[in-house]
Coordinates of C-alpha atoms and ligand atoms in Angstrom, one line a residue:
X1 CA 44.4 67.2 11.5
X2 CA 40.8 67.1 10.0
X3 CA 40.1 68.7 6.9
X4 CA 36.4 69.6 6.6
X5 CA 37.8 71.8 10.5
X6 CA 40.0 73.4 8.3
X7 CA 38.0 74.0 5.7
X8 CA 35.5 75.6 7.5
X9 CA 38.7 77.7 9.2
X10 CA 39.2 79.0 5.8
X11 CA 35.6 80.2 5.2
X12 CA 35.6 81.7 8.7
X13 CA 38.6 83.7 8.0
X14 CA 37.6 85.2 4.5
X15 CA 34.7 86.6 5.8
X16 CA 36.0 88.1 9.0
X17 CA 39.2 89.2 6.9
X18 CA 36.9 90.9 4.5
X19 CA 35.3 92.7 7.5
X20 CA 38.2 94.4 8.6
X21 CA 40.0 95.4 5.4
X22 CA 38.0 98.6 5.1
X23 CA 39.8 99.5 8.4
X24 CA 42.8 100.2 6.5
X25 CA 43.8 103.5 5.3
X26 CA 46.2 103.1 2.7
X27 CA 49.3 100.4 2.0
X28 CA 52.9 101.8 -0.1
X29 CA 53.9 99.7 -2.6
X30 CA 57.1 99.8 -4.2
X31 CA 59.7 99.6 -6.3
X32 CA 59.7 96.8 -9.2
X33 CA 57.3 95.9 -12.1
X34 CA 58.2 95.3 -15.6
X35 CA 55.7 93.9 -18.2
X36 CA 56.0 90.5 -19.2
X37 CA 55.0 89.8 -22.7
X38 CA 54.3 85.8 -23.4
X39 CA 54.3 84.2 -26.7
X40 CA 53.9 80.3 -27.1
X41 CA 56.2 80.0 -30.6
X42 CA 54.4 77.7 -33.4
X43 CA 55.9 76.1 -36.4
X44 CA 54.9 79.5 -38.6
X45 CA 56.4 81.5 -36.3
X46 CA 59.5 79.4 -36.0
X47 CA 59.9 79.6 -39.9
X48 CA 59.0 83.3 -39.8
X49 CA 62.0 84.2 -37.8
X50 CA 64.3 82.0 -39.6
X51 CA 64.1 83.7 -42.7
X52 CA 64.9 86.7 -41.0
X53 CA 68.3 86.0 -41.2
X54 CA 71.1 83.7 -42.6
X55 CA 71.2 80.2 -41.3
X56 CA 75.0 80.0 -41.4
X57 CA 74.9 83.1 -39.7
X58 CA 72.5 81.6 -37.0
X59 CA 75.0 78.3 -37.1
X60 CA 78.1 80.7 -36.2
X61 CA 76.1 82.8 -33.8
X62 CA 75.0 79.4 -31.7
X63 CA 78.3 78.8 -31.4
X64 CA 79.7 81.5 -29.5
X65 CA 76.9 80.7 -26.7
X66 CA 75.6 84.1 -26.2
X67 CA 75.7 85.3 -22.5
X68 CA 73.6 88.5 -23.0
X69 CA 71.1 89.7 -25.7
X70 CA 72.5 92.4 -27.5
X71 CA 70.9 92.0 -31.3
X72 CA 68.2 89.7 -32.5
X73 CA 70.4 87.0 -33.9
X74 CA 71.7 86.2 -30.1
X75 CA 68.0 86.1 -29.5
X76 CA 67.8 83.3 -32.3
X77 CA 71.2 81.9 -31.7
X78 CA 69.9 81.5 -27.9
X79 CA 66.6 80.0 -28.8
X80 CA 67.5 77.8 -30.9
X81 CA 70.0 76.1 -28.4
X82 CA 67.3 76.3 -25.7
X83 CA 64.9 74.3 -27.9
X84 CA 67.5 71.7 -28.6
X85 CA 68.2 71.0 -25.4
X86 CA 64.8 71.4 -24.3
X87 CA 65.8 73.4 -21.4
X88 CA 64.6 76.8 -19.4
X89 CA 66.9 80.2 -19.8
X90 CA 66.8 83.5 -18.9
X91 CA 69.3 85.9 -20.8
X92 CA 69.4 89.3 -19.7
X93 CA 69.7 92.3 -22.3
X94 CA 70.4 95.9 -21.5
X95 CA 68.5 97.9 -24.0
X96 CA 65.0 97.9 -25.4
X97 CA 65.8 97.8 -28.7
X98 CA 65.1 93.2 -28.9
X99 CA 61.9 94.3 -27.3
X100 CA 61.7 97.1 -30.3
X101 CA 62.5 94.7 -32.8
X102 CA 60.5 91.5 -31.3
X103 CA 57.5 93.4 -31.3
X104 CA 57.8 94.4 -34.6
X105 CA 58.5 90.8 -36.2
X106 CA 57.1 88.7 -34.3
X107 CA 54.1 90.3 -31.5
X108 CA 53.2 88.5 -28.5
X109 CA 50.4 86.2 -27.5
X110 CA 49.4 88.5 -24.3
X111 CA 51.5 90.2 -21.7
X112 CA 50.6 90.8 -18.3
X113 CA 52.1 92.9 -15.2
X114 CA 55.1 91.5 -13.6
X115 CA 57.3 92.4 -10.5
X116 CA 56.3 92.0 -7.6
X117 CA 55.0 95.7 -6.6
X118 CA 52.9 95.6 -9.9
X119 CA 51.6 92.3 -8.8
X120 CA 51.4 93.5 -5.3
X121 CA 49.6 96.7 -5.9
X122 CA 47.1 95.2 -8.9
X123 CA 45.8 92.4 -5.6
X124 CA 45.6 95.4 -2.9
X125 CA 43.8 97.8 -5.0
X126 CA 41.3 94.7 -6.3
X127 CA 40.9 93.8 -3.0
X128 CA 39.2 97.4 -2.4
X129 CA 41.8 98.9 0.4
X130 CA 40.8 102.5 0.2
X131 CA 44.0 103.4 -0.8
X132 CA 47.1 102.2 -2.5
X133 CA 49.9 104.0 -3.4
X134 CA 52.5 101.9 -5.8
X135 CA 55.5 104.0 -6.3
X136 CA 57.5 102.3 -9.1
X137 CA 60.7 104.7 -10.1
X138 CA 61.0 103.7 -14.1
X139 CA 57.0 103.4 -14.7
X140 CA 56.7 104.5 -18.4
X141 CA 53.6 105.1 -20.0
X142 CA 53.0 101.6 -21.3
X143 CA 53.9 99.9 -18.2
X144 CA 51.3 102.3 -16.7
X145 CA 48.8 100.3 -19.0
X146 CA 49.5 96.8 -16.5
X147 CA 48.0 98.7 -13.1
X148 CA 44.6 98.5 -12.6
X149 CA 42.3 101.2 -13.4
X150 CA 40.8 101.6 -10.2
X151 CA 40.4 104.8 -8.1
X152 CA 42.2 103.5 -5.1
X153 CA 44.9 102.6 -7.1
X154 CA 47.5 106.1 -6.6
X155 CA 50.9 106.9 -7.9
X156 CA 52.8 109.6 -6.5
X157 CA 53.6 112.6 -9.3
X158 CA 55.7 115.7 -9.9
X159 CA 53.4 118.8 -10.6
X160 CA 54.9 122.4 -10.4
X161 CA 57.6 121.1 -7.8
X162 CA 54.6 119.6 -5.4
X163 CA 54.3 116.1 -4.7
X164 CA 50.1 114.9 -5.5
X165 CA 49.0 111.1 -6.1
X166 CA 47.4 110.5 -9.5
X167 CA 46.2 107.3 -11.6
X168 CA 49.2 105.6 -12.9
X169 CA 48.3 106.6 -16.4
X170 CA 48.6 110.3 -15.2
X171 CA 51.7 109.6 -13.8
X172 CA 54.4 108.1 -16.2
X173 CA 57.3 109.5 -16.6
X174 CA 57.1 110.4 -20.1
X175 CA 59.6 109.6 -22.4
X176 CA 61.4 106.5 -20.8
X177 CA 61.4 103.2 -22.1
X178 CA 59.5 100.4 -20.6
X179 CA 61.3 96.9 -18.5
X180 CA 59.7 94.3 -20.5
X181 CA 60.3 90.1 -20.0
X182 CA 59.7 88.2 -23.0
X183 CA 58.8 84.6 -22.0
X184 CA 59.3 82.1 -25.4
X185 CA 56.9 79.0 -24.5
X186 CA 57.4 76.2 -27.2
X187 CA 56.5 72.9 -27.3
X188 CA 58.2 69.5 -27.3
X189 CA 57.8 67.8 -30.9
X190 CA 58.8 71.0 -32.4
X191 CA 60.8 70.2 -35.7
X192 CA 63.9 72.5 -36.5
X193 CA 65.8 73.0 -38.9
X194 CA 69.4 75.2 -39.3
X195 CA 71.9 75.1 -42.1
X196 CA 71.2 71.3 -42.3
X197 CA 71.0 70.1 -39.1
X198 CA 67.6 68.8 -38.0
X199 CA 66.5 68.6 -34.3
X200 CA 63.3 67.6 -32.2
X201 CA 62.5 69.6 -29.4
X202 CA 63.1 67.2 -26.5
X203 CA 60.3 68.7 -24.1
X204 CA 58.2 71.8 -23.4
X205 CA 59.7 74.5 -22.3
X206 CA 61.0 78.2 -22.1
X207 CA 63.2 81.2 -23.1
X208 CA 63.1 84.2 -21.6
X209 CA 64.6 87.5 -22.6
X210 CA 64.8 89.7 -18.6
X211 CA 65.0 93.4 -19.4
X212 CA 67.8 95.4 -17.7
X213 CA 68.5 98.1 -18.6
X214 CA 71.6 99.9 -17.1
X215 CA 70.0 103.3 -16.6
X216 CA 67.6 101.7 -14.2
X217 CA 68.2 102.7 -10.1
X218 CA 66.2 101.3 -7.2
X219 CA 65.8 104.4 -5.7
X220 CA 63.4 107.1 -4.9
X221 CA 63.0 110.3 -6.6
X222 CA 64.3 113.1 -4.4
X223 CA 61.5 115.4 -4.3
X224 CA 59.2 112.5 -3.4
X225 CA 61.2 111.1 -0.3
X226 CA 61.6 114.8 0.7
X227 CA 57.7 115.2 0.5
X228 CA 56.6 111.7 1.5
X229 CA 54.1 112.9 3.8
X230 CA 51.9 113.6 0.7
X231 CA 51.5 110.1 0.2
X232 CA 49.8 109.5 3.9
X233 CA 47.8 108.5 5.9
X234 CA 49.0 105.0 5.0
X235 CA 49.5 102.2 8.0
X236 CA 51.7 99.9 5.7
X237 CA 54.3 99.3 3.1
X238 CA 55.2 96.4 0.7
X239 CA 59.0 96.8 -0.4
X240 CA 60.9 94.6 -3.2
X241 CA 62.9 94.7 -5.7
X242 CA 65.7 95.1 -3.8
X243 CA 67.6 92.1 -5.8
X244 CA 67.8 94.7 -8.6
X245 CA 70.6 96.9 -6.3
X246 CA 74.0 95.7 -8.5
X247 CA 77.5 95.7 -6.9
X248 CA 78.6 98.4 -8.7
X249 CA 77.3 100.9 -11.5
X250 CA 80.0 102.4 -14.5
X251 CA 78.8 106.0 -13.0
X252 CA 81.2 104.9 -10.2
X253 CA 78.1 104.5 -7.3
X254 CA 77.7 101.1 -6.1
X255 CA 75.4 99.0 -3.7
X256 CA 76.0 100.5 -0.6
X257 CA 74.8 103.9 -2.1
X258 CA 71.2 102.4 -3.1
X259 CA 71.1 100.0 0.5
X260 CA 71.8 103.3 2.5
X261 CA 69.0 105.5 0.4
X262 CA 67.0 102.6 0.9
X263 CA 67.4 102.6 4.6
X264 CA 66.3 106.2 4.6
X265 CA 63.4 105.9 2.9
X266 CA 62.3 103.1 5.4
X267 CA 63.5 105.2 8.2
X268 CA 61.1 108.1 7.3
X269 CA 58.4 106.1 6.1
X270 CA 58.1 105.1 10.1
X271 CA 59.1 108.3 11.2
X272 CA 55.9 109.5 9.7
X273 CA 53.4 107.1 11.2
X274 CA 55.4 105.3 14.2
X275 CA 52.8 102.7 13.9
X276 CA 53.7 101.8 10.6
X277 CA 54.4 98.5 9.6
X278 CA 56.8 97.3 6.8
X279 CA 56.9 93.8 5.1
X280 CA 59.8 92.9 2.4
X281 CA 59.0 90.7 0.2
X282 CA 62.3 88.0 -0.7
X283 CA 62.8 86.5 -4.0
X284 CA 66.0 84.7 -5.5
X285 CA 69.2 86.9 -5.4
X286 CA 71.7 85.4 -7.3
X287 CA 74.4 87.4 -5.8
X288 CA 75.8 86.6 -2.8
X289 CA 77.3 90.0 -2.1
X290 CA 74.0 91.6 -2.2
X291 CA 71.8 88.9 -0.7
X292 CA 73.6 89.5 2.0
X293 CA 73.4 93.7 2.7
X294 CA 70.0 93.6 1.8
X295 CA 69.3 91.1 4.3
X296 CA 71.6 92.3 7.2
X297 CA 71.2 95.9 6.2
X298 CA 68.1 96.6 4.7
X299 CA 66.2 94.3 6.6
X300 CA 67.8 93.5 9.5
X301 CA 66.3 96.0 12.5
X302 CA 64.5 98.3 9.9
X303 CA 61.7 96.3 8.9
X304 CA 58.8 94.3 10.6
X305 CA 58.1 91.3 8.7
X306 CA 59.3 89.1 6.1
X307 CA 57.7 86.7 3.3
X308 CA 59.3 84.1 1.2
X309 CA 59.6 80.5 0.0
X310 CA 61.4 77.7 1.4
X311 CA 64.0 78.3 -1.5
X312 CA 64.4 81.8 -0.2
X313 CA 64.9 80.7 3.5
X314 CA 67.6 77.9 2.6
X315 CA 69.3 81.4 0.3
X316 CA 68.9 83.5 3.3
X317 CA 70.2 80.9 5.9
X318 CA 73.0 80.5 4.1
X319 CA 74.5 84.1 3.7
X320 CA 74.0 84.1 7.5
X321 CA 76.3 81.4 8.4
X322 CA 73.3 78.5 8.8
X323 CA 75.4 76.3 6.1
X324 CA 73.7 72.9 7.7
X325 CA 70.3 74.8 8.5
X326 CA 70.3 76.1 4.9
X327 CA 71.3 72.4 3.3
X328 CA 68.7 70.4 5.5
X329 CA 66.2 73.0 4.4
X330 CA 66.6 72.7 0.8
X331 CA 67.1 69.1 0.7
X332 CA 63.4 68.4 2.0
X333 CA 63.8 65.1 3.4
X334 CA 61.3 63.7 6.1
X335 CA 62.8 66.7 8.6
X336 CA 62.5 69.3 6.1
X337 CA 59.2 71.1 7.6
X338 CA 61.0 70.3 10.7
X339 CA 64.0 72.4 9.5
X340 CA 61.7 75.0 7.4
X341 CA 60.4 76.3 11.0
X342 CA 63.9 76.4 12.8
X343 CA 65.1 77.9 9.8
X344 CA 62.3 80.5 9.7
X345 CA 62.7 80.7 13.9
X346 CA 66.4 81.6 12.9
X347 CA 65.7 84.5 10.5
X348 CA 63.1 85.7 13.1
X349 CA 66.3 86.5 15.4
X350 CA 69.2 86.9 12.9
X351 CA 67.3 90.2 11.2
X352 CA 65.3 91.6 14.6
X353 CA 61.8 90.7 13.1
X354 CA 58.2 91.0 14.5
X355 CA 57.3 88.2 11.7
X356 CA 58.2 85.8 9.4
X357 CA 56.0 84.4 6.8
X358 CA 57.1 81.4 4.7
X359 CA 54.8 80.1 1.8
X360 CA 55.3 76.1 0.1
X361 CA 52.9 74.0 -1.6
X362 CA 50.5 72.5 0.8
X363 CA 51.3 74.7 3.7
X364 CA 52.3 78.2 5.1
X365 CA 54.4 79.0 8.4
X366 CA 54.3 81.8 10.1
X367 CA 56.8 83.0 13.1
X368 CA 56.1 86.1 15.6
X369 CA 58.1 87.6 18.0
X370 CA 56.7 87.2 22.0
X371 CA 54.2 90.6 22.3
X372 CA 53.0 91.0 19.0
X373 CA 49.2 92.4 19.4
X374 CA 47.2 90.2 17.7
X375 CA 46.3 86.7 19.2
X376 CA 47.5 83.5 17.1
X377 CA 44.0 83.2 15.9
X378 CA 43.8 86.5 14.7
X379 CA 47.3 85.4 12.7
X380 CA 45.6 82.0 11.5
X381 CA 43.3 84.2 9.8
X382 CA 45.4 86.4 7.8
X383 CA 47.3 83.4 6.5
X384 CA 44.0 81.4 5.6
X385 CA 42.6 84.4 3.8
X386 CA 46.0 84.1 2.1
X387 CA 45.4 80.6 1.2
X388 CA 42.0 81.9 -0.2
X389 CA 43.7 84.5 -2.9
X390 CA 46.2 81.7 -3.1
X391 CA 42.9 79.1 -4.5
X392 CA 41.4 81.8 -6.5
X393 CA 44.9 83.0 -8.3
X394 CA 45.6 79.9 -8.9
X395 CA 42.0 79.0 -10.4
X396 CA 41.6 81.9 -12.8
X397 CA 44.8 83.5 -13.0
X398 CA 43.9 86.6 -11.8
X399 CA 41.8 88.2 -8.9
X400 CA 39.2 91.0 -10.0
X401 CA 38.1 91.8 -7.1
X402 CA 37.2 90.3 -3.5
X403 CA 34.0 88.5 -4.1
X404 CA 35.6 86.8 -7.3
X405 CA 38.5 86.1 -4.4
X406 CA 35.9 84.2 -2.7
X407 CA 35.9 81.4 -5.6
X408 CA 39.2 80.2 -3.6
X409 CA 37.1 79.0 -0.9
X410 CA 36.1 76.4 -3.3
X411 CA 39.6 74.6 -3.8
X412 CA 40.4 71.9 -1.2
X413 CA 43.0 72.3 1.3
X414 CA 45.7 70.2 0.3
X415 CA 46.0 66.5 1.7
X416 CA 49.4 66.4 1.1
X417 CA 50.2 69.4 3.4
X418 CA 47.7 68.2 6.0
X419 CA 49.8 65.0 5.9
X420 CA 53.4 66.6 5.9
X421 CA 51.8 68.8 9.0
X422 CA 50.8 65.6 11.0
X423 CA 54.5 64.5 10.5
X424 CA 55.7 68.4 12.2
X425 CA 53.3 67.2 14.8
X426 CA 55.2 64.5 16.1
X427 CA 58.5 66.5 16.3
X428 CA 56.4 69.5 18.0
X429 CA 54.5 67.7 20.6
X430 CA 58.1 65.8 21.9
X431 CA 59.8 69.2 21.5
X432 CA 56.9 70.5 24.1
X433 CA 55.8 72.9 21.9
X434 CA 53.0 72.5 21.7
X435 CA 49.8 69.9 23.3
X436 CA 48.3 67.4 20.3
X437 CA 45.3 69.9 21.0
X438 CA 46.9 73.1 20.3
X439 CA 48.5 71.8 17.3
X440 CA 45.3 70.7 15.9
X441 CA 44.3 74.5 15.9
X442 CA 48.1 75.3 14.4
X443 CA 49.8 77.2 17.6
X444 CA 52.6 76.7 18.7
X445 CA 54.6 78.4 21.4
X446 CA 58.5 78.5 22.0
X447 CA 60.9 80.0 24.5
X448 CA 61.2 83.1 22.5
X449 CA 58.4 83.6 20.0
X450 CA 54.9 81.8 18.6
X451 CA 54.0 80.0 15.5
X452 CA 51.3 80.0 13.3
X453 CA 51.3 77.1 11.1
X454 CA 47.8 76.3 8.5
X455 CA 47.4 73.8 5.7
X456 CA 46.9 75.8 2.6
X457 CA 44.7 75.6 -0.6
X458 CA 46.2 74.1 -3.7
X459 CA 44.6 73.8 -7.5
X460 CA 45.8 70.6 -8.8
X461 CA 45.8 71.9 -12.4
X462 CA 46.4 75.7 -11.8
X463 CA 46.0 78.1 -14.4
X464 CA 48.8 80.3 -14.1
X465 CA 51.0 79.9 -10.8
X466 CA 52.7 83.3 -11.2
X467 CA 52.9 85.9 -8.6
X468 CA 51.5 83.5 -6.2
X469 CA 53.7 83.9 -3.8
X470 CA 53.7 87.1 -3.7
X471 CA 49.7 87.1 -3.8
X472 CA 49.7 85.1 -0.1
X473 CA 52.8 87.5 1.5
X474 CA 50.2 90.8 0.4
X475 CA 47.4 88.7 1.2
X476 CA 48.3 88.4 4.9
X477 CA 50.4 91.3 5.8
X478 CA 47.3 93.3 4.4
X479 CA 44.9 91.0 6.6
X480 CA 47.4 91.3 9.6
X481 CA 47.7 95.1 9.2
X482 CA 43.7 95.6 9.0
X483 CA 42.9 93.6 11.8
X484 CA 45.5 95.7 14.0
X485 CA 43.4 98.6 12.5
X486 CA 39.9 97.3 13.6
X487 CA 41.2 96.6 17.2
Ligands
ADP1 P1 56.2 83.4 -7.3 O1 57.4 84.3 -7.1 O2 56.0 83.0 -8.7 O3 55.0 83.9 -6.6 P2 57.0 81.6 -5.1 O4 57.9 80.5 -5.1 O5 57.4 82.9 -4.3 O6 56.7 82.0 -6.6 O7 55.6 81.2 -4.5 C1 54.9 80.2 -5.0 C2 53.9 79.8 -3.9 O8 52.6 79.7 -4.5 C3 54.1 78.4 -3.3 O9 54.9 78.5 -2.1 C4 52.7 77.9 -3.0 O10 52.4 78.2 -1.7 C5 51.9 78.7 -4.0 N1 51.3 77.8 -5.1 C6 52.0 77.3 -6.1 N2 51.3 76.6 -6.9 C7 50.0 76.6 -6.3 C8 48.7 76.0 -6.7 N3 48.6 75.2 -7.8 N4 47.7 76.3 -5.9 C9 47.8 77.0 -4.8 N5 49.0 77.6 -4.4 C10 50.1 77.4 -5.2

């Protein structure tokens, strides 16, 4: 595969991406965003917390190995053993009152919008769509402070029994408390201290404290499902969050309540503009249970399209019955990419999908049912515009708006996913595939569906890599969508 061509690909696609965006009427966005508040722990702050409370209380506290956070010394009993060990955690805790308290002790260093609607909606509105509606169903007043204060940016409110789309900030519900992730960074080298024993923090590393609070449903207010309309026009929607569903609730409801709501809600989201396109976005579901229903239920036959990571696929394959697809995936030998796309090919036909768009480092894959209506090129340019945001996230951390997203076209395409492509090649070429020629312009055509498959931009020293992924899924369904629009 030659580079600079692909290079050049990229710069291509930007700008012809960028031409049809405005195309677009409007993209839903829901459910999940929390705020996640960072703070990298110095010595100072270290010794601030300790004297907070009794060491041999600490001592005691560590040993019981807290599972959940449900006062602050669990927090320090927690920290503490994640600092000796020099190794990541995430505790959940159901109430705000550690964010209360943490805020009031010890502050953070910045915090930012997390969850992937936030993230999703904050990208879309600075890419100027004309209109994007997030629709988050626990969005307090402070989380309301994490969208962007843009005019495209639209959240649906409750005014005098009438559904009307307003600025996040006008749209809180007031009164509830707020989902916020605290993410401990600390350093190897740190020294510690407690009730006479002495440790060095073995590496860098973090803690962090995930918000759940039991009160919180992914679901969708009643009024505003029952006057959805008032959100349209809109051509697309971004769902997630759907890992949040829990097998069961102590009000008695339990998953298969929130995975049939949810249904409905997807249901009349097309029954409102048949041409309608909706993308779920994956990410880790720890639960097997519920990995499962959303993708067989939710997903399966009710959406259009897909994005996730080569972790995700492995997940997914799994709950399916792909045990040796799912292990060859996630044990990335020579073969991996090789089993990546049969993988992905597999969830293409398990779950009834139009697409299938799976993101790793170096490279992106995506897999279309026979008669979509766009051409493969048009496909290889919503992922390269992906790659783009991917570049500029990457580079700065954030996007402000699409001619800062331009920066990405600076950042090389990665050699190591050229090379890991030129490996596929082999495999696709004897498979009959594809010619050498049409894999050099990354198509690739099987008995039952095509491929898209691109070399992607990577920053060798990013800044931040969060919400990445999730950048490149909006990136290119919103690309994909637009260009649909123009045609
Ligand atoms: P997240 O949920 O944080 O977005 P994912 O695992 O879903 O994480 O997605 C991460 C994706 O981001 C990877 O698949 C890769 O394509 C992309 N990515 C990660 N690091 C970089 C980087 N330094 N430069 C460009 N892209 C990156």
């Amino acid at each position: 595969m030659d580079i600079q061509e692909w290079e050049q690909r990229h710069t291509d696609a930007f700008y012809n991406v960028k031409k049809s965006l405005p195309y677009l009427e409007g993209m839903f966005v829901a459910y999940n965003s929390n705020i996640d508040a960072i703070k990298h722990l110095t010595d100072e702050d270290l010794c601030r917390l300790m004297e907070l409370f009794d060491e041999v209380d600490i001592q005691k506290r560590v040993e019981t190995y807290p599972r959940e956070i449900n006062e602050p010394l669990d927090f320090m009993a927690r920290l503490l053993i994640s600092m000796r060990e020099g190794k990541a955690a995430e505790i959940p805790t159901h109430t705000s009152d550690i964010h209360e308290w943490l805020k009031a002790h010890l502050g953070f260093d910045y915090a930012r919008m997390g969850g992937q609607a936030g993230i999703i909606s904050n990208l879309l509105a600075r890419l100027e769509l004309k209109k994007v509606v997030a629709y988050i169903p626990w969005l307090s007043e402070e989380q309301a402070d994490y969208f962007a204060a843009s005019d495209n940016l639209l959240h649906p409110k409750l005014e005098d029994g009438k559904v009307v789309l307003k600025p996040p900030k006008e749209a809180f519900k007031p009164g509830i408390e707020s989902k916020v992730n605290w993410i401990f960074e600390y350093s190897r080298g740190l020294e510690v201290t407690c009730n006479g024993n002495n440790f060095t923090v073995p590496r860098d590393n973090r803690l962090i404290i995930s918000s759940r609070p039991k009160w919180i449903r992914l679901d969708m207010d009643r009024e505003i499902y029952e006057q959805l309309e008032s959100l349209y026009p809109i051509d697309g929607a971004m769902l997630s969050g759907y890992q949040m569903i829990k097998e069961e609730y102590e009000d008695g409801s339990t998953y298969k309540d929130y995975v049939s709501h949810s249904v409905k809600v997807i249901e009349k989201l097309k029954a409102l503009n048949p041409e309608l396109r909706i993308h779920v976005e994956l990410t880790s579901i720890q639960n097997r249970v519920i990995r499962k229903a959303i993708l067989t239920e939710i997903v399966a036959r009710h959406v259009h399209s897909l994005g996730l990571d080569t972790v995700e696929v492995a997940n997914a394959l799994n709950v399916l019955g792909h045990e040796e697809l799912s292990y060859s995936v996630i044990r990335k030998e020579e073969n991996g990419i090789t089993s990546l796309y049969h993988g992905a090919v597999q969830l293409l036909k398990d779950l009834s999908l139009e697409r299938v768009h799976v993101h790793s480092l170096g490279f992106y894959i995506c897999i279309l049912a026979k008669g979509h209506p766009l051409t493969l090129k048009e496909h290889r340019d919503a992922l390269l515009f992906s790659s783009t945001l991917a570049g500029a996230k990457a580079l700065t951390g954030d996007i402000e708006n699409l001619d800062e997203a331009a920066a990405g076209l600076e950042v090389p395409v990665s050699g190591k996913g050229i090379e890991d492509l030129e490996n596929f090649k082999l495999y696709c070429v004897g498979k009959r595939l594809c010619t050498p020629e049409e894999f050099e312009f990354g198509y690739l055509y099987g008995a039952d569906h095509n491929a898209v498959i691109i070399p992607s931009k990577v920053v060798e020293k990013p800044k931040s890599t969060v919400g990445i992924g999730d950048t490149i899924s909006a990136g290119a369904f919103a690309a994909m969508l637009a260009t649909m629009k123009q045609k």
